[in-house]
C-alpha angles and dihedrals in degrees: 000000000000121000115220115216095213092090089059122111134213120204138175141172144175120268127208093223146312111325093010101102125199115308117240109268092028099091118109129196124219131179119239140187093215134007119194100157102130151149110280106211107191107212120174145174123233124239124276113274133213110250098036140093117272091259134108116276142165108046116198145161121244096192144286138261144157122256142154132055148215140269116228142182088225118233112214093198097093126307098062089075091064089060094047090050093050091049098044103030105222137060143171132190136208130187118233133185118325110344098332121127129190119212126199120202120186143132115296107266093214095041111024090178094060117122111173124227120254140179128227135196136199125190114203112201126213136196087254123053091221093059102056120125133208125205119197115193114203136194094024131163125198110243100177142019115173122181115204113204108195125189093232112020150050118304110248135200128205111203122188131183144181120214140184106213143024140190132201126216128185115222095352118207089227092061091103132110096220139034132033100276114140101019103310114152104265096216103033102018094105124100105266119240125258092244093085097052107111119231128210095222095053112118115249100040117118147169109210142175125198096241100042104027119214110004120222092238120182094190134347140185130199118187140186110217123196109181110206127207115269104277089229088065092049095060123091132201115274097025134086092204135081110264092213140343101238118189110214103180137011133200145165109225129197135200119183131176106198129189114238109240098155136350096255098102094041094050092047092054093046103035108020093244137068089233097036122126103185132063119268126207089213111106117231112247129174143159115250136201129198126192124185125167143175121261092234129064123244113266109283091000137105098222131064131239108279142189118198123186124196121189109193097207130350135174114232123196132184117250105214125332135290107291124205117204129164114260092004125111118246107254138180122206119205128186123191153163131225112245130222106253135147116295125023116348092216135340126207109194117194120192118200141113099270114117102226149321100232109170115227119249 
């Protein structure tokens, strides 16, 4: 019989450090449209040898690690903050009016290279309840979180991670969609409702710059990139596992497709002035702000769930030229990278009714 994946489960939680795992009661569920986080079993064949037949020989395993990720329609109600904290490394929380909290996720001011350890779970269903399998991925670090902001659909998030260890468990007691059995958080371990999913077409969302105001963006992406050391350099003699997951560089990347309404932005990027007519060697840099929000208000409150992103300074460059095609809108595509300047490199601000995202120590 065919096994349908919809009964699968994605889970994640914070870890106090390498080898610590995720504490009981600190696992969070999140629905996903696709989960490819998995065990990467590196099986190889040895080289051809003189004296043998011209056929493959010497199979062996070069080691094992965890890699991949998941694509989500992010809920802003609670658990997304753990992924933002895991991707950026530092958070603070303040309480506002009523039961509203504001959470600020950024790079650690004292250790900007810090990417904290996390754990992930994947429950693999089966036709028979006695044949299910659970995979727990330990000592993981988030390498990538990319938010896609469409003009007419649900906001999506792609989350990727690299991990050191895994364990398998037949018919795990945590393979349930409700309740706190098996270490799920007893208060926020449930799947969160669709009402906190942000939508690109909801009125009030914006992508703005100081000079040009709200941009007429058709689609945008903002990503947190944590580049890990090559896994071949993380392995040590006598062990099949990664010795560490070392992040060697970090960046926030941008990709914006903008409708052409007038030539000002194009001329600014190309010439350094909205009225310029000759090329300028000066790169175009700007601050950027993104706001996305849910269509529904928080329970008993008059404002919705919100995610606000502030990039202090970014370089934006044109990808290709201005193309004119019959029956098509005139569009400009910009890609960019946030720059290291004074102040916060980037701030992701999450508004919800969750108290805080204090990482365990």
